[in-house]
Structures are given as structure tokens and as C-alpha cells.
CSV table of C-alpha atoms in Angstrom, one decimal:
chain,number,residue,atom,x,y,z
N,126,UNK,CA,5.8,76.4,65.1
N,127,UNK,CA,5.8,73.0,66.8
N,128,UNK,CA,8.6,71.6,64.6
N,129,UNK,CA,10.7,74.7,65.1
N,130,UNK,CA,10.4,74.0,68.8
N,131,UNK,CA,11.5,70.4,68.2
N,132,UNK,CA,14.5,71.6,66.3
N,133,UNK,CA,15.4,74.0,69.1
N,134,UNK,CA,15.0,71.3,71.7
N,135,UNK,CA,17.3,69.0,69.7
N,136,UNK,CA,19.9,71.7,69.5
N,137,UNK,CA,19.8,72.4,73.2
N,138,UNK,CA,20.2,68.6,73.8
N,139,UNK,CA,23.1,68.5,71.4
N,140,UNK,CA,24.8,71.3,73.2
N,141,UNK,CA,24.5,69.5,76.6
N,142,UNK,CA,26.1,66.5,74.9
N,143,UNK,CA,29.1,68.6,74.0
N,144,UNK,CA,29.9,69.2,77.6
N,145,UNK,CA,33.1,67.5,78.6
N,146,UNK,CA,34.0,66.5,75.1
N,147,UNK,CA,37.6,67.3,74.2
N,148,UNK,CA,39.3,67.3,70.8
N,149,UNK,CA,41.6,64.3,70.7
N,150,UNK,CA,44.6,63.9,68.5
N,151,UNK,CA,44.5,62.1,65.2
N,152,UNK,CA,46.4,58.8,65.2
N,153,UNK,CA,46.5,55.7,63.0
N,154,UNK,CA,47.0,53.1,65.8
N,155,UNK,CA,46.7,50.3,63.2
N,156,UNK,CA,47.8,47.5,65.6
N,157,UNK,CA,44.6,47.9,67.6
N,158,UNK,CA,42.4,47.5,64.5
N,159,UNK,CA,44.4,44.8,62.8
N,160,UNK,CA,46.4,42.8,65.4
N,161,UNK,CA,48.3,40.7,62.9
N,162,UNK,CA,49.5,43.7,60.9
N,163,UNK,CA,53.1,44.8,60.8
N,164,UNK,CA,54.0,48.4,61.8
N,165,UNK,CA,51.9,50.7,59.7
N,166,UNK,CA,53.5,54.1,59.1
N,167,UNK,CA,51.2,55.7,56.5
N,168,UNK,CA,47.5,56.4,56.0
N,169,UNK,CA,47.6,54.6,52.6
N,170,UNK,CA,48.8,51.4,54.3
N,171,UNK,CA,46.1,51.7,56.9
N,172,UNK,CA,43.4,52.2,54.3
N,173,UNK,CA,44.6,49.2,52.4
N,174,UNK,CA,44.3,47.0,55.5
N,175,UNK,CA,40.9,48.4,56.2
N,176,UNK,CA,39.6,47.8,52.7
N,177,UNK,CA,40.8,44.2,52.9
N,178,UNK,CA,39.2,43.7,56.3
N,179,UNK,CA,35.8,45.0,55.0
N,180,UNK,CA,35.6,42.0,52.6
N,181,UNK,CA,37.1,39.4,54.9
N,182,UNK,CA,34.4,37.3,56.5
N,183,UNK,CA,36.8,36.4,59.3
N,184,UNK,CA,37.1,40.0,60.5
N,185,UNK,CA,33.8,39.8,62.4
N,186,UNK,CA,33.7,36.0,62.7
N,187,UNK,CA,32.2,34.5,65.9
N,188,UNK,CA,34.9,34.1,68.5
N,189,UNK,CA,35.9,30.6,69.7
N,190,UNK,CA,34.6,29.5,73.0
N,191,UNK,CA,31.6,31.8,72.7
N,192,UNK,CA,29.7,30.0,75.5
N,193,UNK,CA,32.5,30.3,78.0
N,194,UNK,CA,32.8,32.4,81.1
N,195,UNK,CA,29.2,33.5,81.5
N,196,UNK,CA,27.9,34.3,85.0
N,197,UNK,CA,24.3,35.1,85.7
N,198,UNK,CA,22.9,36.7,88.9
N,199,UNK,CA,20.1,39.0,89.9
N,200,UNK,CA,19.0,39.8,86.4
N,201,UNK,CA,22.6,40.5,85.2
N,202,UNK,CA,25.0,38.7,82.9
N,203,UNK,CA,28.7,39.0,83.0
N,204,UNK,CA,31.2,37.5,80.6
N,205,UNK,CA,34.7,38.2,79.3
N,206,UNK,CA,35.0,40.3,76.2
N,207,UNK,CA,36.3,38.7,73.0
N,208,UNK,CA,39.0,41.4,72.8
N,209,UNK,CA,41.4,42.4,75.5
N,210,UNK,CA,42.2,46.1,75.7
N,211,UNK,CA,44.4,48.2,78.0
N,212,UNK,CA,41.3,49.3,80.0
N,213,UNK,CA,40.6,46.5,82.5
N,214,UNK,CA,37.0,47.5,83.1
N,215,UNK,CA,36.3,47.3,79.4
N,216,UNK,CA,37.3,43.7,79.2
N,217,UNK,CA,34.3,42.4,81.1
N,218,UNK,CA,30.9,42.7,79.4
N,219,UNK,CA,27.8,43.5,81.4
N,220,UNK,CA,24.2,42.9,80.2
N,221,UNK,CA,20.9,43.6,81.9
N,222,UNK,CA,18.3,40.9,81.4
N,223,UNK,CA,14.6,41.6,81.5
N,224,UNK,CA,12.9,38.2,81.4
N,225,UNK,CA,9.7,37.5,79.6
N,226,UNK,CA,9.0,34.1,81.2
N,227,UNK,CA,9.3,32.3,77.8
N,228,UNK,CA,12.1,31.1,75.5
N,229,UNK,CA,10.3,32.0,72.3
N,230,UNK,CA,12.3,35.2,71.6
N,231,UNK,CA,15.2,37.2,73.0
N,232,UNK,CA,16.3,40.6,71.8
N,233,UNK,CA,19.8,42.0,72.3
N,234,UNK,CA,19.9,45.8,72.5
N,235,UNK,CA,22.9,48.0,71.5
N,236,UNK,CA,22.5,51.5,72.9
N,237,UNK,CA,23.6,54.8,71.5
N,238,UNK,CA,27.0,56.5,71.9
N,239,UNK,CA,27.4,58.0,75.4
N,240,UNK,CA,24.2,56.5,76.7
N,241,UNK,CA,23.7,57.5,80.4
N,242,UNK,CA,21.0,54.8,81.2
N,243,UNK,CA,19.7,51.6,79.8
N,244,UNK,CA,16.2,51.5,78.1
N,245,UNK,CA,14.2,50.2,81.0
N,246,UNK,CA,10.9,51.3,79.6
N,247,UNK,CA,11.4,49.5,76.3
N,248,UNK,CA,12.7,46.4,78.1
N,249,UNK,CA,9.6,46.2,80.3
N,250,UNK,CA,7.2,47.0,77.4
N,251,UNK,CA,8.6,44.2,75.2
N,252,UNK,CA,9.0,41.6,78.0
N,253,UNK,CA,5.3,41.8,78.7
N,254,UNK,CA,4.8,40.7,75.1
N,255,UNK,CA,6.9,37.6,75.5
N,256,UNK,CA,10.3,39.0,74.4
N,257,UNK,CA,13.2,38.7,76.8
N,258,UNK,CA,15.3,41.8,76.5
N,259,UNK,CA,19.1,41.7,77.0
N,260,UNK,CA,20.8,45.2,77.1
N,261,UNK,CA,24.5,44.8,76.5
N,262,UNK,CA,26.9,47.5,77.5
N,263,UNK,CA,29.0,48.5,74.5
N,264,UNK,CA,32.8,49.1,74.9
N,265,UNK,CA,33.7,52.0,77.3
N,266,UNK,CA,30.1,52.5,78.4
N,267,UNK,CA,28.3,51.9,81.7
N,268,UNK,CA,30.1,49.3,83.8
N,269,UNK,CA,32.8,49.2,81.1
N,270,UNK,CA,33.6,52.9,81.4
N,271,UNK,CA,37.2,54.0,81.4
N,272,UNK,CA,38.1,55.4,84.9
N,273,UNK,CA,38.2,59.1,84.9
N,274,UNK,CA,36.4,59.6,81.6
N,275,UNK,CA,33.2,61.7,81.3
N,276,UNK,CA,32.2,60.2,78.0
N,277,UNK,CA,33.0,57.2,75.8
N,278,UNK,CA,35.9,58.9,74.0
N,279,UNK,CA,37.6,55.5,73.3
N,280,UNK,CA,34.6,54.1,71.5
N,281,UNK,CA,34.5,56.8,68.8
N,282,UNK,CA,37.4,59.2,68.2
N,283,UNK,CA,40.0,60.5,65.8
N,284,UNK,CA,42.1,57.4,66.7
N,285,UNK,CA,41.3,55.4,63.6
N,286,UNK,CA,42.5,52.1,64.9
N,287,UNK,CA,40.9,52.3,68.3
N,288,UNK,CA,37.5,53.2,66.8
N,289,UNK,CA,37.7,50.1,64.6
N,290,UNK,CA,38.8,48.0,67.5
N,291,UNK,CA,35.9,49.3,69.7
N,292,UNK,CA,33.2,48.6,67.1
N,293,UNK,CA,34.7,45.2,66.3
N,294,UNK,CA,34.8,44.5,70.0
N,295,UNK,CA,31.1,45.4,70.3
N,296,UNK,CA,30.2,43.2,67.4
N,297,UNK,CA,32.2,40.2,68.7
N,298,UNK,CA,30.8,40.6,72.2
N,299,UNK,CA,27.3,40.7,70.7
N,300,UNK,CA,27.9,37.6,68.7
N,301,UNK,CA,29.2,35.8,71.8
N,302,UNK,CA,26.1,36.8,73.7
N,303,UNK,CA,23.8,35.6,70.9
N,304,UNK,CA,25.6,32.2,70.9
N,305,UNK,CA,25.1,31.9,74.6
N,306,UNK,CA,21.4,32.8,74.3
N,307,UNK,CA,20.9,30.2,71.6
N,308,UNK,CA,22.6,27.6,73.9
N,309,UNK,CA,20.2,28.6,76.7
N,310,UNK,CA,17.3,27.6,74.5
N,311,UNK,CA,16.0,30.9,73.0
N,312,UNK,CA,14.5,30.0,69.6
N,313,UNK,CA,14.5,33.3,67.9
N,314,UNK,CA,17.1,36.1,68.4
N,315,UNK,CA,16.6,39.6,67.3
N,316,UNK,CA,18.8,42.7,67.6
N,317,UNK,CA,18.0,46.4,68.2
N,318,UNK,CA,20.5,49.1,67.7
N,319,UNK,CA,20.1,52.9,68.3
N,320,UNK,CA,22.2,55.5,66.6
N,321,UNK,CA,25.9,54.2,66.9
N,322,UNK,CA,24.4,51.0,68.3
N,323,UNK,CA,22.6,50.6,65.0
N,324,UNK,CA,25.9,50.2,63.2
N,325,UNK,CA,26.9,47.4,65.7
N,326,UNK,CA,23.5,45.7,65.4
N,327,UNK,CA,23.6,45.9,61.6
N,328,UNK,CA,27.1,44.4,61.4
N,329,UNK,CA,26.0,41.6,63.9
N,330,UNK,CA,22.9,40.9,61.9
N,331,UNK,CA,24.8,40.8,58.6
N,332,UNK,CA,27.3,38.3,59.9
N,333,UNK,CA,25.4,36.1,62.3
N,334,UNK,CA,22.9,33.6,60.9
N,335,UNK,CA,21.3,33.2,64.3
N,336,UNK,CA,19.7,36.7,64.0
N,337,UNK,CA,16.1,36.4,63.1
N,338,UNK,CA,15.2,40.1,62.9
N,339,UNK,CA,17.1,43.4,63.1
N,340,UNK,CA,15.7,46.8,64.0
N,341,UNK,CA,17.9,49.8,63.4
N,342,UNK,CA,16.9,53.2,64.9
N,343,UNK,CA,18.5,56.4,63.6
N,344,UNK,CA,20.9,54.6,61.3
N,345,UNK,CA,22.9,55.4,58.2
N,346,UNK,CA,25.4,53.6,56.0
N,347,UNK,CA,28.8,55.2,56.2
N,348,UNK,CA,30.0,55.8,59.8
N,349,UNK,CA,32.7,58.0,58.3
N,350,UNK,CA,30.1,60.3,56.8
N,351,UNK,CA,28.0,60.3,60.0
N,352,UNK,CA,31.0,61.4,62.0
N,353,UNK,CA,32.0,64.0,59.4
N,354,UNK,CA,28.6,65.6,59.1
N,355,UNK,CA,26.8,64.9,62.4
N,356,UNK,CA,26.0,67.4,65.1
N,357,UNK,CA,27.2,65.1,67.9
N,358,UNK,CA,30.6,64.4,66.5
N,359,UNK,CA,32.0,67.9,65.7
N,360,UNK,CA,34.9,67.5,68.2
N,361,UNK,CA,35.9,64.3,66.4
N,362,UNK,CA,35.9,66.0,63.0
N,363,UNK,CA,38.0,68.8,64.5
N,364,UNK,CA,40.6,66.2,65.4
N,365,UNK,CA,40.4,64.4,62.1
N,366,UNK,CA,40.3,67.3,59.6
N,367,UNK,CA,43.8,68.6,59.7
N,368,UNK,CA,45.1,65.1,58.9
N,369,UNK,CA,42.5,63.3,56.7
N,370,UNK,CA,39.7,64.1,54.3
N,371,UNK,CA,36.4,62.5,54.1
N,372,UNK,CA,37.3,60.3,51.1
N,373,UNK,CA,40.2,58.7,52.9
N,374,UNK,CA,38.2,58.4,56.1
N,375,UNK,CA,35.6,56.4,54.2
N,376,UNK,CA,38.4,54.1,53.2
N,377,UNK,CA,40.0,53.9,56.6
N,378,UNK,CA,36.7,53.0,58.2
N,379,UNK,CA,35.5,50.8,55.4
N,380,UNK,CA,34.8,47.8,57.8
N,381,UNK,CA,32.4,50.1,59.7
N,382,UNK,CA,30.3,51.0,56.6
N,383,UNK,CA,26.9,49.2,56.7
N,384,UNK,CA,26.5,49.7,53.0
N,385,UNK,CA,29.4,47.3,52.6
N,386,UNK,CA,27.2,44.6,54.1
N,387,UNK,CA,23.9,45.4,52.5
N,388,UNK,CA,24.0,42.2,50.5
N,389,UNK,CA,24.3,40.2,53.7
N,390,UNK,CA,21.5,42.2,55.3
N,391,UNK,CA,19.3,41.3,52.3
N,392,UNK,CA,19.7,37.6,53.0
N,393,UNK,CA,16.3,35.8,52.8
N,394,UNK,CA,15.7,34.9,56.4
N,395,UNK,CA,16.6,38.2,57.9
N,396,UNK,CA,13.7,40.7,58.5
N,397,UNK,CA,14.7,44.4,58.7
N,398,UNK,CA,13.0,47.3,60.5
N,399,UNK,CA,14.3,50.8,60.4
N,400,UNK,CA,13.2,53.9,62.3
N,401,UNK,CA,14.4,57.3,61.0
N,402,UNK,CA,14.0,60.9,61.9
N,403,UNK,CA,13.3,63.4,59.1
N,404,UNK,CA,14.8,66.3,61.1
N,405,UNK,CA,17.9,64.4,62.3
N,406,UNK,CA,21.1,66.5,62.6
N,407,UNK,CA,23.2,63.7,64.0
N,408,UNK,CA,22.6,61.0,61.3
N,409,UNK,CA,21.6,63.2,58.4
N,410,UNK,CA,18.5,62.1,56.4
N,411,UNK,CA,20.5,61.9,53.2
N,412,UNK,CA,22.8,59.3,54.7
N,413,UNK,CA,19.9,57.2,55.9
N,414,UNK,CA,18.2,57.5,52.5
N,415,UNK,CA,21.4,56.4,50.7
N,416,UNK,CA,21.6,53.3,52.9
N,417,UNK,CA,17.9,52.5,52.4
N,418,UNK,CA,18.4,52.8,48.6
N,419,UNK,CA,21.4,50.5,48.8
N,420,UNK,CA,19.4,47.9,50.7
N,421,UNK,CA,16.6,48.0,48.2
N,422,UNK,CA,19.1,47.7,45.3
N,423,UNK,CA,20.4,44.4,46.6
N,424,UNK,CA,16.9,43.0,47.2
N,425,UNK,CA,16.1,43.9,50.8
N,426,UNK,CA,12.7,45.1,51.8
N,427,UNK,CA,13.1,47.0,55.0
N,428,UNK,CA,10.1,48.0,57.0
N,429,UNK,CA,10.7,51.8,57.3
N,430,UNK,CA,9.1,54.2,59.8
N,431,UNK,CA,10.2,57.8,59.0
N,432,UNK,CA,9.1,60.2,61.7
N,433,UNK,CA,9.0,64.1,61.5
N,434,UNK,CA,11.3,64.7,64.5
N,435,UNK,CA,14.9,65.0,65.4
N,436,UNK,CA,17.6,62.7,66.6
N,437,UNK,CA,16.9,63.4,70.3
N,438,UNK,CA,13.2,64.2,70.1
N,439,UNK,CA,12.6,60.7,68.9
N,440,UNK,CA,12.8,59.8,72.6
N,441,UNK,CA,9.8,62.1,73.3
N,442,UNK,CA,6.1,61.5,73.0
N,443,UNK,CA,4.4,60.9,70.6
N,444,UNK,CA,7.4,59.8,68.5
N,445,UNK,CA,8.7,57.2,71.0
N,446,UNK,CA,5.2,55.8,71.2
N,447,UNK,CA,5.0,55.4,67.4
N,448,UNK,CA,8.5,53.9,67.3
N,449,UNK,CA,7.7,51.5,70.2
N,450,UNK,CA,4.4,50.3,68.6
N,451,UNK,CA,6.1,49.8,65.3
N,452,UNK,CA,8.9,47.8,66.9
N,453,UNK,CA,6.5,45.6,68.8
N,454,UNK,CA,4.5,44.8,65.6
N,455,UNK,CA,7.7,44.1,63.8
N,456,UNK,CA,9.0,41.7,66.4
N,457,UNK,CA,5.8,39.8,66.9
N,458,UNK,CA,4.9,39.4,63.2
N,459,UNK,CA,6.2,36.3,61.4
N,460,UNK,CA,8.1,37.4,58.3
N,461,UNK,CA,6.9,36.1,54.9
N,462,UNK,CA,10.0,33.9,54.5
N,463,UNK,CA,8.9,31.9,57.5
N,464,UNK,CA,5.3,31.3,56.4
N,465,UNK,CA,4.7,27.9,55.0
N,466,UNK,CA,1.8,26.8,52.8
């Protein structure tokens, strides 16, 4: 009875999330994803570029001048994005800083798609434990929102190239922020990603050696599969489906597949924490399980908390309490690789 109520609540929340979402047109837009590419006219050409980018360490490389242009005032950070887009507001990154009073650890938070507010409760909760929390606005969200838009349709859409550009922009902005935090004296940097933000946090953690710990909430491996099967992305699939199948979408979004970087996430000095929802209709449990199996196959040992709730009901008691306590323990526990005898 109780779990049926949870499922109904999740469905009502999902329906509210559909309000204002429009079905956009499919487009390659390869020049956004791969700035150095020549004019790409076919899906096959696009997929070839994407597959090469997925194995190119330079694609998500830390941008030059990562410590430049930062302004700090009244608990906020502002800095220029590493990628310039045609939406002026999106080219300035905003981050809310909740200080802990120490320089022992800072955590960069990447929120979920279409987030309407930052996670003030989590920030206050962790800051009291000595962790400075930095909540970065992802592309086209919060202060970076495209004028006139009612949701972040430029972050995730049937525009294959813009979606890659947006996720890459979020990753590069995150790496730039981490570099600045290290320069400010923070000794340990962790990342937390929620839903779509978990893909960003995972790619950042895979590529940035400064990341000490990574916590991924409501995550999966293939972003293409998540969009194709998820409850929250039906309008995107509607725009994609007449023009591309799932097999080719996996190829086209190969740089955004966390399973591609599982071997990097398994590196010795990175500690992994994952929170999943058994009743999730947005990131289906089978996608999460496939990703967990891939991580274990390459030697990672993720700390997994699997709760019997849905994607949205994770934010409700008691599940958010369980998740918060698990996250706190993870962040404050020294991983085995750092224990010296």
C-alpha cells in the first residue's frame, strides 16, 4: 500500500515536470559538439566524431587559465565559462558557497536537470560537519537560464550537438571551479551529482585527479538509454525517434556514457559512493545495475545505497535522511587507499 502511494506520488511529480516541455526538432549541430570539425552532413559522420571524442583525453581536459576571472562576494562565486555559447547569460557561471570554516574539504554539487532551487538543506547539513559546499549552476539553469525559457531545453534535447556541448561545458566549468578551490587551499575536493548532474560529476571525477571522492545520486551509465527509456525525457524521445534509433543514439552520445570512463573511475585514489532508487522510472534500475556491474568489472568498489523509493520520492523522508546520513559517512571516512601503516 505504502509503496503504491510512493509510485503514484512519483507519477504526479513527473506529470508536473512535463508542463511547459515542448517537443523540439532533431538536429545534428555537430559544430557545437566538435568545434574543430568540418561541416558534418550525416549521422554516420557525427557518430564517428563522437566515438573518437569518447576516447580522446583532451575532450574533457582542464581548460587553460582555470584560475582566471573568479569573483567572490556575499557567499557567491562568479567566473567566465570555459565555453562560449550564443546565450550570453549561460556564459557566466554562478556558484553558491556555504562555508564550513575550514579548508579541510570542499564539495562541488551538480544539481539535477530542471532544478528549481539549490540544495540549501544539504549544504547547511554538510557545512556543519566541516565540509564547504559549492553548488554550481549547470548550463542553462538558475542564473544561466536562457531568457524566455521555462525549462533547461538547451541542456538536454534532440539537438545532438548542443546536448554534448552543454554537458561538456558543465564538465569543463566544474574542473575550472575545482582548480580554483585547490588554489584557495582546500586540501580535499569531492563531487556530488544528482540525476543528470551525476553524469557531469562522474565525468569530472573520471578525468580530474584532484577529485578525492565522488557521490552519484540516481545515476546510470548510458545517457542515451536514460533519455530513451526515462519518464522525464519522453518529449526528447519523441523528437529523436523519427530520425534516430537507440543504437545510433548510443554512438552519437558516446562521450556522455559513464561506462566509457568506468576504468578511470576505478583508479586507486578515487572513492565512490552511489545512491539508487529501486522504483526509479527516470533512471531505470536496470541501467543503474549495468553501470554498477561495469564498475565492479574494472576493479571499482562503489559504496552503494539502494533505497526502495522512486526518483522523486528520494527527496522525501525517510529516504532523504538515509541518503544524507550515508553521504555524510562517506565524505568523512578516510578511504582505505589513504590509510598508511
